[in-house]
Amino acid sequence: MKILIINAGSSSQKSCLYNLTSDHLPKYSIKPIWKANIDWTVAKGQGILTVEANGIKKNKILNHKHFCQAIPQILNTLIQGKTRVIKNFLQINIVGHRVVHGGTDYSEATLITPDVKAVIARLIPLAPTHNPSHINGIQAIEQVLGNVPQVAVFDTAFHCHIPLKSAAYPIPYEWLEKGIRRYGFHGISHKYCAEKAAQILNKSLTSLKLITCHLGNGCSLAAIKNGISIDTTMGFTPLEGLMMGTRSGSIDPAILIHLIRQYNFTANQLNTMLNKKSGVQGVSGISADLRSIIQAVNEGNYRAQLAFDMYIHRLRWHLGGMLGSLGGLDTLVFTAGVGENSAIVREKTCEAFEFLGLKLDPKKNNNFSVDTDIATDDSTVRILIIHTEEDWAIAQECWKIFNQRYLSL
Ligand code: ADP
Protein backbone atom coordinates (compact mmCIF):
# COMPACT_ATOMS: atom_id res chain seq x y z
CA MET A 1 0.00 0.00 0.00
CA LYS A 2 1.40 3.41 -1.01
CA ILE A 3 0.63 6.35 1.27
CA LEU A 4 1.55 9.90 0.25
CA ILE A 5 1.98 12.42 3.07
CA ILE A 6 1.67 16.18 2.60
CA ASN A 7 2.94 18.26 5.53
CA ALA A 8 2.58 21.90 4.52
CA GLY A 9 3.93 24.45 7.00
CA SER A 10 4.35 28.21 6.66
CA SER A 11 8.03 28.29 5.64
CA SER A 12 8.69 24.72 4.49
CA GLN A 13 6.71 21.88 2.99
CA LYS A 14 7.56 18.24 3.44
CA SER A 15 6.10 15.35 1.48
CA CYS A 16 6.95 11.66 1.55
CA LEU A 17 5.75 8.32 0.22
CA TYR A 18 5.52 5.20 2.39
CA ASN A 19 5.30 1.72 0.91
CA LEU A 20 3.62 -0.66 3.34
CA THR A 21 4.11 -4.18 2.10
CA SER A 22 2.59 -6.10 5.01
CA ASP A 23 -1.13 -6.71 5.71
CA HIS A 24 -0.52 -5.48 9.24
CA LEU A 25 0.49 -2.05 10.40
CA PRO A 26 4.18 -2.41 11.35
CA LYS A 27 4.84 -2.02 15.10
CA TYR A 28 7.81 0.23 14.40
CA SER A 29 8.06 3.11 11.96
CA ILE A 30 9.40 2.42 8.48
CA LYS A 31 11.40 4.78 6.29
CA PRO A 32 9.62 6.46 3.37
CA ILE A 33 10.79 5.40 -0.10
CA TRP A 34 10.63 9.01 -1.39
CA LYS A 35 10.97 12.37 0.33
CA ALA A 36 10.54 15.90 -1.04
CA ASN A 37 11.15 19.06 0.97
CA ILE A 38 10.75 22.64 -0.14
CA ASP A 39 12.50 25.43 1.71
CA TRP A 40 11.20 28.94 0.92
CA THR A 41 13.50 30.74 3.34
CA VAL A 42 16.67 30.64 1.20
CA ALA A 43 15.67 33.09 -1.54
CA LYS A 44 12.68 35.45 -1.83
CA GLY A 45 9.96 34.15 -4.17
CA GLN A 46 11.91 30.97 -4.88
CA GLY A 47 11.79 27.59 -3.25
CA ILE A 48 14.55 25.02 -3.12
CA LEU A 49 13.11 21.57 -3.76
CA THR A 50 15.14 18.62 -2.45
CA VAL A 51 14.04 15.14 -3.49
CA GLU A 52 15.52 11.98 -1.98
CA ALA A 53 14.81 8.53 -3.38
CA ASN A 54 16.68 5.44 -4.62
CA GLY A 55 19.74 6.48 -2.61
CA ILE A 56 20.15 9.82 -4.41
CA LYS A 57 19.39 13.42 -3.50
CA LYS A 58 18.44 16.04 -6.13
CA ASN A 59 17.98 19.79 -5.70
CA LYS A 60 15.89 22.05 -7.92
CA ILE A 61 14.95 25.72 -7.84
CA LEU A 62 11.20 26.32 -7.97
CA ASN A 63 9.99 29.58 -9.40
CA HIS A 64 6.46 29.12 -8.15
CA LYS A 65 4.96 31.56 -5.70
CA HIS A 66 3.35 28.84 -3.65
CA PHE A 67 3.74 25.19 -2.66
CA CYS A 68 0.42 24.18 -4.23
CA GLN A 69 1.47 25.47 -7.66
CA ALA A 70 4.57 23.31 -7.33
CA ILE A 71 2.68 20.11 -6.42
CA PRO A 72 2.46 18.73 -10.02
CA GLN A 73 6.20 19.25 -10.47
CA ILE A 74 7.00 17.66 -7.12
CA LEU A 75 4.76 14.66 -7.76
CA ASN A 76 6.29 14.11 -11.20
CA THR A 77 9.57 13.20 -9.46
CA LEU A 78 7.71 10.12 -8.15
CA ILE A 79 7.17 8.76 -11.65
CA GLN A 80 10.05 10.25 -13.67
CA GLY A 81 13.81 10.45 -13.67
CA LYS A 82 16.28 9.04 -11.18
CA THR A 83 13.95 9.52 -8.21
CA ARG A 84 11.17 7.45 -9.81
CA VAL A 85 9.70 5.01 -7.26
CA ILE A 86 6.29 4.18 -8.77
CA LYS A 87 5.08 3.44 -12.33
CA ASN A 88 2.13 5.83 -12.25
CA PHE A 89 -0.02 7.87 -9.88
CA LEU A 90 -2.70 5.15 -9.79
CA GLN A 91 -0.38 3.23 -7.49
CA ILE A 92 -0.92 5.81 -4.73
CA ASN A 93 -3.70 4.38 -2.53
CA ILE A 94 -4.30 7.24 -0.14
CA VAL A 95 -3.01 10.73 0.70
CA GLY A 96 -2.67 12.08 4.26
CA HIS A 97 -2.51 15.80 5.05
CA ARG A 98 -1.30 17.33 8.29
CA VAL A 99 -3.95 19.98 9.00
CA VAL A 100 -3.04 22.49 11.68
CA HIS A 101 -6.53 23.56 12.79
CA GLY A 102 -9.57 21.33 13.10
CA GLY A 103 -11.22 23.46 15.80
CA THR A 104 -13.47 21.49 18.14
CA ASP A 105 -15.01 19.74 15.14
CA TYR A 106 -12.59 16.82 14.92
CA SER A 107 -11.25 14.60 17.67
CA GLU A 108 -9.62 12.21 15.23
CA ALA A 109 -8.32 11.85 11.69
CA THR A 110 -11.03 11.93 9.05
CA LEU A 111 -11.57 11.14 5.39
CA ILE A 112 -11.76 14.40 3.44
CA THR A 113 -15.21 15.12 2.03
CA PRO A 114 -16.69 18.42 0.76
CA ASP A 115 -18.01 18.95 4.33
CA VAL A 116 -14.54 18.48 5.84
CA LYS A 117 -13.10 20.94 3.32
CA ALA A 118 -15.81 23.43 4.29
CA VAL A 119 -14.86 23.11 7.97
CA ILE A 120 -11.14 23.62 7.22
CA ALA A 121 -12.12 26.71 5.18
CA ARG A 122 -14.44 27.96 7.96
CA LEU A 123 -11.52 27.76 10.39
CA ILE A 124 -9.23 29.96 8.24
CA PRO A 125 -9.69 32.96 10.59
CA LEU A 126 -8.23 30.82 13.40
CA ALA A 127 -5.25 29.59 11.31
CA PRO A 128 -4.76 32.22 8.59
CA THR A 129 -1.30 31.03 7.53
CA HIS A 130 -1.93 27.30 7.51
CA ASN A 131 -5.54 26.38 6.71
CA PRO A 132 -5.59 28.12 3.27
CA SER A 133 -2.47 26.09 2.34
CA HIS A 134 -4.23 22.90 3.41
CA ILE A 135 -7.28 23.65 1.24
CA ASN A 136 -5.06 24.49 -1.73
CA GLY A 137 -2.97 21.37 -1.13
CA ILE A 138 -6.06 19.13 -1.06
CA GLN A 139 -7.33 20.72 -4.30
CA ALA A 140 -3.94 20.40 -5.99
CA ILE A 141 -3.88 16.68 -5.13
CA GLU A 142 -7.42 16.31 -6.54
CA GLN A 143 -6.25 17.89 -9.79
CA VAL A 144 -3.18 15.65 -10.17
CA LEU A 145 -4.32 12.39 -8.58
CA GLY A 146 -8.09 12.53 -9.29
CA ASN A 147 -10.40 11.07 -6.67
CA VAL A 148 -7.79 9.28 -4.58
CA PRO A 149 -8.99 9.12 -0.94
CA GLN A 150 -7.50 11.94 1.13
CA VAL A 151 -7.31 12.06 4.91
CA ALA A 152 -6.95 15.08 7.23
CA VAL A 153 -4.96 14.51 10.40
CA PHE A 154 -5.42 17.48 12.72
CA ASP A 155 -2.82 18.99 15.05
CA THR A 156 -5.66 20.08 17.34
CA ALA A 157 -7.51 16.73 17.46
CA PHE A 158 -5.52 15.13 20.28
CA HIS A 159 -6.37 18.04 22.58
CA CYS A 160 -10.11 17.87 21.85
CA HIS A 161 -10.93 16.34 25.25
CA ILE A 162 -9.16 18.96 27.35
CA PRO A 163 -11.70 19.88 30.06
CA LEU A 164 -13.41 23.22 29.60
CA LYS A 165 -11.94 24.56 32.86
CA SER A 166 -8.55 24.46 31.11
CA ALA A 167 -9.75 25.21 27.58
CA ALA A 168 -11.78 28.33 28.42
CA TYR A 169 -10.14 31.73 28.94
CA PRO A 170 -11.30 33.82 31.90
CA ILE A 171 -12.85 36.50 29.66
CA PRO A 172 -16.58 37.21 29.11
CA TYR A 173 -18.41 33.96 28.33
CA GLU A 174 -19.78 35.25 25.02
CA TRP A 175 -16.26 34.98 23.55
CA LEU A 176 -16.08 31.30 24.43
CA GLU A 177 -19.31 30.86 22.50
CA LYS A 178 -17.62 32.60 19.55
CA GLY A 179 -14.76 30.07 19.60
CA ILE A 180 -12.18 32.07 21.58
CA ARG A 181 -10.79 29.17 23.62
CA ARG A 182 -7.67 27.07 23.93
CA TYR A 183 -7.30 24.45 21.18
CA GLY A 184 -3.70 23.25 21.59
CA PHE A 185 -1.35 22.20 18.78
CA HIS A 186 1.46 19.70 18.02
CA GLY A 187 -1.17 17.05 18.80
CA ILE A 188 0.12 14.58 16.19
CA SER A 189 3.55 14.67 17.83
CA HIS A 190 2.27 14.56 21.44
CA LYS A 191 0.01 11.58 20.61
CA TYR A 192 2.76 9.73 18.76
CA CYS A 193 5.20 10.27 21.66
CA ALA A 194 2.69 9.12 24.28
CA GLU A 195 2.04 5.90 22.36
CA LYS A 196 5.76 5.36 21.73
CA ALA A 197 6.51 5.94 25.43
CA ALA A 198 4.05 3.21 26.42
CA GLN A 199 5.67 0.93 23.83
CA ILE A 200 9.21 1.65 25.11
CA LEU A 201 8.15 1.13 28.74
CA ASN A 202 6.10 -1.94 27.80
CA LYS A 203 3.12 -0.53 29.70
CA SER A 204 -0.46 0.25 28.79
CA LEU A 205 -0.89 3.90 27.82
CA THR A 206 -4.04 3.99 29.93
CA SER A 207 -1.94 3.32 33.04
CA LEU A 208 0.40 6.30 32.55
CA LYS A 209 0.55 9.94 33.59
CA LEU A 210 2.86 11.61 31.06
CA ILE A 211 4.16 15.03 30.19
CA THR A 212 5.44 15.30 26.64
CA CYS A 213 7.79 18.23 25.86
CA HIS A 214 7.78 19.03 22.13
CA LEU A 215 10.72 21.42 21.85
CA GLY A 216 11.41 22.37 18.23
CA ASN A 217 11.18 25.78 16.59
CA GLY A 218 7.70 25.83 18.10
CA CYS A 219 7.47 24.44 21.63
CA SER A 220 4.60 23.00 23.65
CA LEU A 221 3.89 20.64 26.52
CA ALA A 222 1.01 18.19 26.91
CA ALA A 223 -0.26 16.56 30.09
CA ILE A 224 -1.55 13.12 29.15
CA LYS A 225 -3.63 10.89 31.43
CA ASN A 226 -5.09 7.53 30.38
CA GLY A 227 -3.88 8.26 26.83
CA ILE A 228 -5.87 11.52 26.64
CA SER A 229 -4.46 15.04 26.54
CA ILE A 230 -5.94 16.82 29.54
CA ASP A 231 -3.89 20.02 29.32
CA THR A 232 -1.40 21.72 27.01
CA THR A 233 0.53 24.98 26.85
CA MET A 234 -0.45 26.28 23.39
CA GLY A 235 -3.87 27.85 23.26
CA PHE A 236 -6.08 29.75 20.84
CA THR A 237 -3.03 29.93 18.57
CA PRO A 238 0.45 28.33 18.68
CA LEU A 239 1.71 31.56 20.29
CA GLU A 240 0.69 30.77 23.87
CA GLY A 241 2.82 29.00 26.45
CA LEU A 242 6.55 28.32 26.31
CA MET A 243 9.25 30.66 25.04
CA MET A 244 10.11 29.44 21.51
CA GLY A 245 12.65 30.07 18.76
CA THR A 246 11.04 33.27 17.45
CA ARG A 247 7.71 33.27 19.33
CA SER A 248 7.26 34.94 22.71
CA GLY A 249 4.94 32.40 24.31
CA SER A 250 2.69 33.78 27.07
CA ILE A 251 3.10 37.43 28.02
CA ASP A 252 0.92 39.91 29.91
CA PRO A 253 -1.79 40.92 27.37
CA ALA A 254 -1.68 44.46 28.74
CA ILE A 255 1.72 44.86 27.03
CA LEU A 256 -0.14 44.78 23.69
CA ILE A 257 -2.60 47.45 24.87
CA HIS A 258 0.37 49.58 25.98
CA LEU A 259 2.18 49.16 22.64
CA ILE A 260 -0.98 50.12 20.74
CA ARG A 261 -1.71 53.16 22.92
CA GLN A 262 1.81 54.51 23.39
CA TYR A 263 3.61 53.42 20.21
CA ASN A 264 0.73 53.13 17.67
CA PHE A 265 1.49 49.49 16.93
CA THR A 266 -0.81 47.90 14.34
CA ALA A 267 -2.17 44.36 14.47
CA ASN A 268 0.29 43.31 11.74
CA GLN A 269 3.25 44.81 13.60
CA LEU A 270 2.26 43.06 16.83
CA ASN A 271 1.78 39.81 14.96
CA THR A 272 5.26 40.03 13.40
CA MET A 273 6.90 41.05 16.65
CA LEU A 274 5.36 38.27 18.74
CA ASN A 275 5.65 35.47 16.17
CA LYS A 276 8.87 36.27 14.31
CA LYS A 277 10.97 38.65 16.39
CA SER A 278 10.55 37.42 19.93
CA GLY A 279 11.52 34.29 21.86
CA VAL A 280 15.14 33.13 21.85
CA GLN A 281 15.85 35.25 18.76
CA GLY A 282 14.34 38.42 20.18
CA VAL A 283 15.99 38.25 23.60
CA SER A 284 19.44 37.13 22.41
CA GLY A 285 19.56 39.19 19.21
CA ILE A 286 21.72 36.34 17.88
CA SER A 287 19.62 33.45 16.59
CA ALA A 288 16.50 31.36 17.11
CA ASP A 289 18.69 28.26 17.05
CA LEU A 290 19.60 27.09 20.56
CA ARG A 291 22.86 25.63 19.24
CA SER A 292 24.13 29.15 18.40
CA ILE A 293 22.82 30.44 21.75
CA ILE A 294 24.67 27.76 23.72
CA GLN A 295 27.84 28.54 21.77
CA ALA A 296 27.44 32.26 22.56
CA VAL A 297 26.79 31.43 26.24
CA ASN A 298 30.11 29.56 26.30
CA GLU A 299 31.75 32.69 24.85
CA GLY A 300 30.29 34.75 27.73
CA ASN A 301 27.54 36.57 25.80
CA TYR A 302 25.15 38.17 28.32
CA ARG A 303 22.01 38.27 26.17
CA ALA A 304 22.51 34.68 25.03
CA GLN A 305 22.77 33.66 28.69
CA LEU A 306 19.59 35.58 29.51
CA ALA A 307 17.72 33.96 26.59
CA PHE A 308 18.89 30.49 27.63
CA ASP A 309 18.01 31.03 31.30
CA MET A 310 14.57 32.37 30.37
CA TYR A 311 13.95 29.41 28.02
CA ILE A 312 14.71 26.97 30.85
CA HIS A 313 12.85 28.98 33.48
CA ARG A 314 9.69 29.16 31.39
CA LEU A 315 9.93 25.49 30.51
CA ARG A 316 10.17 24.54 34.21
CA TRP A 317 7.37 26.95 35.09
CA HIS A 318 4.94 25.48 32.55
CA LEU A 319 6.01 21.94 33.49
CA GLY A 320 4.89 22.82 37.02
CA GLY A 321 1.49 23.74 35.58
CA MET A 322 1.19 20.43 33.73
CA LEU A 323 2.16 18.58 36.93
CA GLY A 324 -0.65 20.34 38.75
CA SER A 325 -3.14 19.34 36.05
CA LEU A 326 -1.99 15.70 36.11
CA GLY A 327 -1.70 15.38 39.89
CA GLY A 328 1.34 13.13 39.48
CA LEU A 329 3.87 11.99 36.91
CA ASP A 330 5.16 8.62 35.68
CA THR A 331 7.01 9.66 32.56
CA LEU A 332 8.57 12.81 31.15
CA VAL A 333 9.23 12.78 27.40
CA PHE A 334 11.59 15.05 25.44
CA THR A 335 11.07 15.30 21.70
CA ALA A 336 11.66 17.43 18.53
CA GLY A 337 14.88 19.26 17.54
CA VAL A 338 15.83 20.68 20.95
CA GLY A 339 14.25 17.95 23.08
CA GLU A 340 15.93 15.15 21.14
CA ASN A 341 19.35 16.74 20.77
CA SER A 342 20.13 19.09 23.64
CA ALA A 343 21.49 17.29 26.72
CA ILE A 344 21.95 20.60 28.56
CA VAL A 345 18.30 21.60 28.11
CA ARG A 346 17.17 18.21 29.46
CA GLU A 347 19.62 18.45 32.37
CA LYS A 348 18.63 21.97 33.41
CA THR A 349 14.92 21.19 33.07
CA CYS A 350 15.08 18.01 35.14
CA GLU A 351 17.22 19.59 37.89
CA ALA A 352 14.19 21.54 39.17
CA PHE A 353 12.11 18.38 39.65
CA GLU A 354 14.58 16.29 41.61
CA PHE A 355 12.41 16.86 44.70
CA LEU A 356 9.89 14.48 43.05
CA GLY A 357 12.48 11.70 43.01
CA LEU A 358 12.98 12.30 39.27
CA LYS A 359 16.64 11.53 38.51
CA LEU A 360 18.36 11.97 35.20
CA ASP A 361 21.33 9.65 34.56
CA PRO A 362 24.05 12.10 33.38
CA LYS A 363 25.87 9.44 31.37
CA LYS A 364 22.72 8.29 29.57
CA ASN A 365 21.72 11.93 29.01
CA ASN A 366 25.05 12.85 27.41
CA ASN A 367 25.60 9.66 25.35
CA PHE A 368 21.99 9.46 24.35
CA SER A 369 20.23 7.81 21.48
CA VAL A 370 16.59 8.39 20.62
CA ASP A 371 13.74 6.21 21.89
CA THR A 372 15.57 5.45 25.13
CA ASP A 373 15.10 5.90 28.86
CA ILE A 374 17.69 8.28 30.35
CA ALA A 375 16.52 8.16 33.99
CA THR A 376 18.53 6.40 36.69
CA ASP A 377 17.24 2.96 37.71
CA ASP A 378 15.95 4.32 41.04
CA SER A 379 14.24 7.42 39.53
CA THR A 380 10.54 7.65 40.50
CA VAL A 381 9.80 9.10 37.04
CA ARG A 382 10.99 7.61 33.74
CA ILE A 383 12.62 10.19 31.44
CA LEU A 384 12.50 9.34 27.74
CA ILE A 385 13.96 10.86 24.58
CA ILE A 386 11.64 10.04 21.70
CA HIS A 387 12.22 10.86 18.05
CA THR A 388 8.93 12.34 16.93
CA GLU A 389 7.66 10.96 13.64
CA GLU A 390 4.70 13.05 12.60
CA ASP A 391 4.69 11.79 9.01
CA TRP A 392 4.67 8.18 10.17
CA ALA A 393 1.87 9.01 12.62
CA ILE A 394 -0.16 10.46 9.69
CA ALA A 395 0.61 7.35 7.61
CA GLN A 396 -0.68 5.14 10.43
CA GLU A 397 -3.96 7.08 10.51
CA CYS A 398 -4.29 6.73 6.72
CA TRP A 399 -3.63 2.99 6.96
CA LYS A 400 -6.36 2.59 9.59
CA ILE A 401 -8.93 4.62 7.64
CA PHE A 402 -8.12 2.85 4.36
CA ASN A 403 -8.48 -0.57 5.95
CA GLN A 404 -11.70 0.31 7.79
CA ARG A 405 -13.47 2.07 4.93
CA TYR A 406 -12.16 0.52 1.74
CA LEU A 407 -10.97 -3.01 2.40
CA SER A 408 -14.07 -3.87 4.46
CA LEU A 409 -16.49 -2.91 1.64
P1 ADP B 1 10.22 22.24 13.72
O1 ADP B 1 9.54 22.75 14.94
O2 ADP B 1 10.39 23.28 12.66
O3 ADP B 1 9.71 20.91 13.22
P2 ADP B 1 12.54 20.80 14.72
O4 ADP B 1 11.78 19.90 15.62
O5 ADP B 1 13.27 20.17 13.58
O6 ADP B 1 11.70 22.01 14.19
O7 ADP B 1 13.59 21.62 15.62
C1 ADP B 1 14.44 22.56 15.05
C2 ADP B 1 15.20 23.24 16.14
O8 ADP B 1 15.95 22.27 16.89
C3 ADP B 1 16.28 24.17 15.60
O9 ADP B 1 15.80 25.49 15.54
C4 ADP B 1 17.36 24.11 16.64
O10 ADP B 1 17.24 25.23 17.50
C5 ADP B 1 17.04 22.89 17.48
N1 ADP B 1 18.18 21.97 17.60
C6 ADP B 1 18.56 21.00 16.77
N2 ADP B 1 19.66 20.36 17.26
C7 ADP B 1 19.97 20.96 18.44
C8 ADP B 1 20.97 20.79 19.44
N3 ADP B 1 21.91 19.87 19.33
N4 ADP B 1 20.96 21.60 20.50
C9 ADP B 1 20.02 22.55 20.66
N5 ADP B 1 19.03 22.76 19.75
C10 ADP B 1 19.00 21.98 18.67
PDB file of N, CA and C and ligand atoms in Angstrom, residues 14 214-218 288-291 294 336-338 341-342, ligand 1:
ATOM      1  N   LYS A  14       6.936  19.551   3.524  1.00  0.00           N
ATOM      2  CA  LYS A  14       7.557  18.242   3.436  1.00  0.00           C
ATOM      3  C   LYS A  14       6.528  17.262   2.895  1.00  0.00           C
ATOM      4  N   HIS A 214       7.415  18.883  23.551  1.00  0.00           N
ATOM      5  CA  HIS A 214       7.784  19.033  22.134  1.00  0.00           C
ATOM      6  C   HIS A 214       8.550  20.348  22.017  1.00  0.00           C
ATOM      7  N   LEU A 215       9.867  20.224  21.896  1.00  0.00           N
ATOM      8  CA  LEU A 215      10.721  21.418  21.849  1.00  0.00           C
ATOM      9  C   LEU A 215      11.423  21.481  20.500  1.00  0.00           C
ATOM     10  N   GLY A 216      10.801  22.183  19.553  1.00  0.00           N
ATOM     11  CA  GLY A 216      11.410  22.372  18.229  1.00  0.00           C
ATOM     12  C   GLY A 216      11.547  23.870  18.009  1.00  0.00           C
ATOM     13  N   ASN A 217      11.270  24.334  16.783  1.00  0.00           N
ATOM     14  CA  ASN A 217      11.175  25.784  16.587  1.00  0.00           C
ATOM     15  C   ASN A 217       9.986  26.308  17.371  1.00  0.00           C
ATOM     16  N   GLY A 218       8.860  25.589  17.232  1.00  0.00           N
ATOM     17  CA  GLY A 218       7.704  25.827  18.095  1.00  0.00           C
ATOM     18  C   GLY A 218       7.827  24.878  19.275  1.00  0.00           C
ATOM     19  N   ALA A 288      17.596  32.131  16.508  1.00  0.00           N
ATOM     20  CA  ALA A 288      16.503  31.360  17.108  1.00  0.00           C
ATOM     21  C   ALA A 288      16.985  29.946  17.424  1.00  0.00           C
ATOM     22  N   ASP A 289      18.170  29.621  16.937  1.00  0.00           N
ATOM     23  CA  ASP A 289      18.688  28.256  17.049  1.00  0.00           C
ATOM     24  C   ASP A 289      19.462  28.125  18.363  1.00  0.00           C
ATOM     25  N   LEU A 290      18.978  27.221  19.238  1.00  0.00           N
ATOM     26  CA  LEU A 290      19.598  27.093  20.561  1.00  0.00           C
ATOM     27  C   LEU A 290      21.061  26.668  20.488  1.00  0.00           C
ATOM     28  N   ARG A 291      21.445  26.023  19.381  1.00  0.00           N
ATOM     29  CA  ARG A 291      22.864  25.635  19.243  1.00  0.00           C
ATOM     30  C   ARG A 291      23.753  26.875  19.221  1.00  0.00           C
ATOM     31  N   ILE A 294      23.811  28.467  22.761  1.00  0.00           N
ATOM     32  CA  ILE A 294      24.667  27.760  23.725  1.00  0.00           C
ATOM     33  C   ILE A 294      26.138  28.083  23.433  1.00  0.00           C
ATOM     34  N   ALA A 336      11.418  16.378  19.546  1.00  0.00           N
ATOM     35  CA  ALA A 336      11.663  17.426  18.531  1.00  0.00           C
ATOM     36  C   ALA A 336      13.105  17.941  18.628  1.00  0.00           C
ATOM     37  N   GLY A 337      13.479  18.849  17.723  1.00  0.00           N
ATOM     38  CA  GLY A 337      14.877  19.265  17.540  1.00  0.00           C
ATOM     39  C   GLY A 337      15.659  19.511  18.824  1.00  0.00           C
ATOM     40  N   VAL A 338      15.134  20.363  19.697  1.00  0.00           N
ATOM     41  CA  VAL A 338      15.831  20.676  20.955  1.00  0.00           C
ATOM     42  C   VAL A 338      15.704  19.504  21.932  1.00  0.00           C
ATOM     43  N   ASN A 341      17.904  16.568  20.971  1.00  0.00           N
ATOM     44  CA  ASN A 341      19.355  16.745  20.773  1.00  0.00           C
ATOM     45  C   ASN A 341      20.099  17.493  21.863  1.00  0.00           C
ATOM     46  N   SER A 342      19.398  18.238  22.702  1.00  0.00           N
ATOM     47  CA  SER A 342      20.132  19.086  23.641  1.00  0.00           C
ATOM     48  C   SER A 342      20.181  18.484  25.053  1.00  0.00           C
TER      49      SER A 342
HETATM   50  P1  ADP B   1      10.223  22.237  13.719  1.00  0.00           P
HETATM   51  O1  ADP B   1       9.538  22.748  14.941  1.00  0.00           O
HETATM   52  O2  ADP B   1      10.388  23.279  12.662  1.00  0.00           O
HETATM   53  O3  ADP B   1       9.707  20.910  13.218  1.00  0.00           O
HETATM   54  P2  ADP B   1      12.537  20.797  14.716  1.00  0.00           P
HETATM   55  O4  ADP B   1      11.776  19.899  15.616  1.00  0.00           O
HETATM   56  O5  ADP B   1      13.275  20.166  13.584  1.00  0.00           O
HETATM   57  O6  ADP B   1      11.704  22.009  14.186  1.00  0.00           O
HETATM   58  O7  ADP B   1      13.593  21.616  15.616  1.00  0.00           O
HETATM   59  C1  ADP B   1      14.441  22.560  15.046  1.00  0.00           C
HETATM   60  C2  ADP B   1      15.204  23.237  16.138  1.00  0.00           C
HETATM   61  O8  ADP B   1      15.945  22.271  16.892  1.00  0.00           O
HETATM   62  C3  ADP B   1      16.277  24.172  15.599  1.00  0.00           C
HETATM   63  O9  ADP B   1      15.800  25.489  15.543  1.00  0.00           O
HETATM   64  C4  ADP B   1      17.362  24.108  16.637  1.00  0.00           C
HETATM   65  O10 ADP B   1      17.242  25.228  17.499  1.00  0.00           O
HETATM   66  C5  ADP B   1      17.045  22.894  17.477  1.00  0.00           C
HETATM   67  N1  ADP B   1      18.178  21.975  17.600  1.00  0.00           N
HETATM   68  C6  ADP B   1      18.561  20.997  16.766  1.00  0.00           C
HETATM   69  N2  ADP B   1      19.657  20.360  17.260  1.00  0.00           N
HETATM   70  C7  ADP B   1      19.967  20.964  18.439  1.00  0.00           C
HETATM   71  C8  ADP B   1      20.974  20.791  19.437  1.00  0.00           C
HETATM   72  N3  ADP B   1      21.911  19.871  19.329  1.00  0.00           N
HETATM   73  N4  ADP B   1      20.955  21.602  20.504  1.00  0.00           N
HETATM   74  C9  ADP B   1      20.018  22.549  20.657  1.00  0.00           C
HETATM   75  N5  ADP B   1      19.035  22.763  19.753  1.00  0.00           N
HETATM   76  C10 ADP B   1      19.000  21.978  18.667  1.00  0.00           C
END
